[in-house]
Short mmCIF file of C-alpha atoms in Angstrom, two decimals:
data_model
loop_
_atom_site.label_atom_id
_atom_site.label_comp_id
_atom_site.label_asym_id
_atom_site.label_seq_id
_atom_site.Cartn_x
_atom_site.Cartn_y
_atom_site.Cartn_z
CA UNK A 2 50.83 17.08 -10.34
CA UNK A 3 51.37 17.83 -6.69
CA UNK A 4 50.17 21.29 -6.22
CA UNK A 5 50.30 23.07 -2.95
CA UNK A 6 52.38 20.43 -1.11
CA UNK A 7 54.74 21.85 1.52
CA UNK A 8 58.37 21.85 0.64
CA UNK A 9 61.23 20.68 2.80
CA UNK A 10 63.10 23.88 3.34
CA UNK A 11 62.70 27.34 4.84
CA UNK A 12 60.00 29.21 2.99
CA UNK A 13 57.71 26.15 2.39
CA UNK A 14 55.75 25.51 -0.67
CA UNK A 15 56.93 24.24 -4.00
CA UNK A 16 57.23 26.95 -6.50
CA UNK A 17 55.81 26.29 -9.94
CA UNK A 18 55.05 28.72 -12.80
CA UNK A 19 53.88 32.23 -11.92
CA UNK A 20 50.30 31.10 -12.65
CA UNK A 21 50.41 28.03 -10.41
CA UNK A 22 52.37 29.35 -7.44
CA UNK A 23 50.02 27.78 -4.94
CA UNK A 24 52.79 27.71 -2.27
CA UNK A 25 52.68 31.52 -2.11
CA UNK A 26 48.89 31.57 -2.06
CA UNK A 27 48.76 28.86 0.63
CA UNK A 28 50.80 31.08 3.00
CA UNK A 29 47.98 33.60 3.10
CA UNK A 30 45.86 31.88 5.69
CA UNK A 31 42.33 32.95 6.41
CA UNK A 32 41.67 34.33 9.89
CA UNK A 33 45.34 35.03 10.56
CA UNK A 34 44.83 38.74 11.03
CA UNK A 35 46.30 39.66 7.63
CA UNK A 36 43.44 42.17 7.02
CA UNK A 37 40.42 42.34 4.95
CA UNK A 38 42.25 43.47 1.71
CA UNK A 39 44.32 40.24 1.71
CA UNK A 40 41.29 38.19 2.60
CA UNK A 41 39.51 39.66 -0.41
CA UNK A 42 42.61 39.10 -2.67
CA UNK A 43 42.80 35.42 -1.56
CA UNK A 44 39.10 34.97 -2.40
CA UNK A 45 39.76 36.44 -5.83
CA UNK A 46 42.77 34.17 -6.32
CA UNK A 47 40.73 31.19 -5.42
CA UNK A 48 38.11 32.17 -8.09
CA UNK A 49 40.78 32.77 -10.60
CA UNK A 50 42.50 29.36 -10.11
CA UNK A 51 39.50 27.29 -11.19
CA UNK A 52 39.51 28.40 -14.78
CA UNK A 53 43.21 28.32 -14.91
CA UNK A 54 43.32 24.85 -13.66
CA UNK A 55 40.77 23.72 -16.32
CA UNK A 56 42.79 25.33 -18.95
CA UNK A 57 45.92 23.65 -17.67
CA UNK A 58 44.25 20.19 -17.61
CA UNK A 59 42.69 20.65 -21.03
CA UNK A 60 46.03 21.61 -22.49
CA UNK A 61 47.88 18.61 -21.00
CA UNK A 62 45.17 16.16 -22.06
CA UNK A 63 44.94 17.48 -25.57
CA UNK A 64 48.74 17.43 -26.06
CA UNK A 65 49.07 13.96 -24.55
CA UNK A 66 46.55 12.15 -26.62
CA UNK A 67 43.96 9.42 -25.97
CA UNK A 68 46.16 6.80 -24.22
CA UNK A 69 47.44 9.22 -21.57
CA UNK A 70 46.20 8.64 -17.99
CA UNK A 71 45.77 11.90 -16.21
CA UNK A 72 45.89 11.95 -12.45
CA UNK A 73 45.80 14.39 -9.57
CA UNK A 74 47.92 13.99 -6.46
CA UNK A 75 47.98 16.23 -3.50
CA UNK A 76 48.10 16.20 0.36
CA UNK A 77 46.25 13.52 2.23
CA UNK A 78 43.50 15.51 3.65
CA UNK A 79 43.74 18.72 1.56
CA UNK A 80 40.34 18.23 -0.16
CA UNK A 81 38.61 17.99 3.21
CA UNK A 82 36.80 20.97 4.64
CA UNK A 83 39.45 23.12 6.19
CA UNK A 84 42.18 21.56 4.17
CA UNK A 85 43.51 23.62 1.27
CA UNK A 86 40.57 25.63 -0.04
CA UNK A 87 42.53 27.63 -2.56
CA UNK A 88 43.48 24.48 -4.60
CA UNK A 89 40.86 24.06 -7.48
CA UNK A 90 40.17 20.34 -6.72
CA UNK A 91 36.83 20.45 -8.56
CA UNK A 92 38.58 21.22 -11.86
CA UNK A 93 41.50 18.87 -11.35
CA UNK A 94 39.40 15.96 -10.18
CA UNK A 95 36.98 16.50 -13.15
CA UNK A 96 39.85 16.20 -15.61
CA UNK A 97 41.43 13.24 -13.80
CA UNK A 98 41.20 9.54 -14.74
CA UNK A 99 42.66 8.56 -11.33
CA UNK A 100 43.14 10.36 -7.99
CA UNK A 101 46.26 9.70 -5.93
CA UNK A 102 46.03 11.10 -2.33
CA UNK A 103 49.42 11.37 -0.76
CA UNK A 104 48.67 9.12 2.25
CA UNK A 105 52.17 9.62 3.87
CA UNK A 106 52.48 8.44 7.38
CA UNK A 107 55.90 9.99 7.91
CA UNK A 108 57.55 13.11 6.39
CA UNK A 109 60.55 15.25 6.45
CA UNK A 110 60.01 18.91 7.05
CA UNK A 111 61.97 22.02 8.06
CA UNK A 112 61.76 22.82 11.75
CA UNK A 113 62.21 26.61 12.09
CA UNK A 114 63.13 26.28 15.83
CA UNK A 115 65.92 23.67 15.15
CA UNK A 116 66.73 25.27 11.85
CA UNK A 117 66.99 21.93 10.11
CA UNK A 118 65.00 19.15 8.42
CA UNK A 119 63.35 16.68 10.87
CA UNK A 120 61.38 13.48 10.38
CA UNK A 121 58.01 13.23 12.08
CA UNK A 122 54.92 11.17 11.80
CA UNK A 123 51.95 12.62 9.86
CA UNK A 124 48.37 11.58 9.04
CA UNK A 125 48.17 9.09 11.92
CA UNK A 126 51.74 7.82 11.76
CA UNK A 127 50.95 4.46 10.10
CA UNK A 128 49.74 3.21 6.69
CA UNK A 129 46.16 2.15 7.80
CA UNK A 130 45.48 5.47 9.54
CA UNK A 131 46.86 7.60 6.73
CA UNK A 132 45.03 5.68 4.00
CA UNK A 133 41.77 6.06 6.01
CA UNK A 134 42.35 9.73 6.45
CA UNK A 135 43.08 10.21 2.74
CA UNK A 136 40.09 8.21 1.55
CA UNK A 137 37.80 10.04 3.99
CA UNK A 138 39.00 13.46 2.53
CA UNK A 139 39.04 12.40 -1.18
CA UNK A 140 35.94 10.16 -1.58
CA UNK A 141 33.35 12.95 -1.07
CA UNK A 142 34.80 14.97 -3.94
CA UNK A 143 35.99 12.10 -6.22
CA UNK A 144 32.80 11.77 -8.24
CA UNK A 145 33.24 8.00 -8.42
CA UNK A 146 36.80 8.29 -9.87
CA UNK A 147 39.35 5.68 -9.05
CA UNK A 148 41.29 6.53 -5.84
CA UNK A 149 44.76 5.09 -5.37
CA UNK A 150 46.38 5.95 -2.00
CA UNK A 151 50.00 6.88 -2.68
CA UNK A 152 52.90 5.98 -0.26
CA UNK A 153 55.63 8.46 0.40
CA UNK A 154 58.16 9.75 1.63
CA UNK A 155 59.50 6.21 1.22
CA UNK A 156 63.03 7.31 2.19
CA UNK A 157 61.83 7.59 5.87
CA UNK A 158 59.59 4.56 6.23
CA UNK A 159 60.41 0.93 7.18
CA UNK A 160 60.08 -2.29 5.26
CA UNK A 161 57.33 -3.49 7.62
CA UNK A 162 55.41 -0.29 6.94
CA UNK A 163 55.63 -0.88 3.25
CA UNK A 164 54.28 -4.45 3.78
CA UNK A 165 51.43 -2.86 5.95
CA UNK A 166 50.78 -0.35 3.15
CA UNK A 167 50.44 -3.28 0.67
CA UNK A 168 48.17 -5.22 2.95
CA UNK A 169 45.94 -2.10 3.25
CA UNK A 170 45.72 -1.77 -0.54
CA UNK A 171 44.88 -5.43 -0.77
CA UNK A 172 41.93 -4.90 1.58
CA UNK A 173 40.74 -2.26 -0.75
CA UNK A 174 41.11 -4.59 -3.82
CA UNK A 175 43.93 -2.44 -5.20
CA UNK A 176 46.50 -4.29 -7.36
CA UNK A 177 48.72 -1.24 -8.18
CA UNK A 178 50.82 0.92 -5.86
CA UNK A 179 52.42 4.28 -6.28
CA UNK A 180 55.41 5.63 -4.26
CA UNK A 181 57.11 8.96 -3.79
CA UNK A 182 60.33 10.36 -2.51
CA UNK A 183 61.78 13.72 -3.15
CA UNK A 184 65.42 12.86 -2.64
CA UNK A 185 66.03 9.40 -4.15
CA UNK A 186 67.60 8.15 -0.97
CA UNK A 187 65.45 4.97 -0.51
CA UNK A 188 67.10 2.43 1.71
CA UNK A 189 67.71 -0.97 -0.05
CA UNK A 190 65.54 -2.82 2.47
CA UNK A 191 62.70 -0.49 1.74
CA UNK A 192 63.21 -1.03 -2.02
CA UNK A 193 63.12 -4.70 -1.49
CA UNK A 194 59.85 -4.45 0.44
CA UNK A 195 58.31 -2.51 -2.43
CA UNK A 196 59.46 -5.11 -4.89
CA UNK A 197 57.90 -7.84 -2.66
CA UNK A 198 54.38 -6.32 -2.81
#
C-alpha cells in the first residue's frame, strides 16, 4: 500500500477511500499559517489514523490467510522526522512482514509553473544515494523487519541506473528486487536491465 505518495497531476495526492484519504490530510501542512483550528484538526486526524490503520491491516491479514506476505511501501524518507507525520507508520510497520521504501532517484511530477508533468531527480538523483536515504529513514522505525529498497519510477531511469541499483542491493545481501511505475511505459532497454539483475 502506498499511502500518502504524491500524485502526478494537479491537486497532488492519491485519493483512496474516504477513511484513507491521506493525500488530502497531507496538504494541511503544519506551520503554514492555516490557523490553530486546522492545526488541532490535523492533530486529531493523526490520532484517528492509527486505530484505523491497525483495523485495516488486521482486516487484510485475516482475509488473506497465513501464506500472505503483508508489506508497507511509502516515500523514501517519509518515516524520518519531518517526513510525513500524519501517516501511521507505527501501525503499518507493526503489521508488516516486509518494508519497501520507495527509494526512487528520479520521478515525474506536475510543475504548476509549466502546467505540465516534468521529470526531475529526487532523493540524491542516483540509486546509491536514494537507497541510503531510504534506509536511514526506515531503519529506526523498522523494529528489525526486513527492508527491501524499491526502485521506481522505472519508466524514467536508465539501464545503467538499474544495474547500479542491483549492485547496491547486492552490497546489502538482498537477492530480491521490486520495481514500480505508474504508467507502464517502461523502455525495452530498462526492462532488459531489470531482467539481467
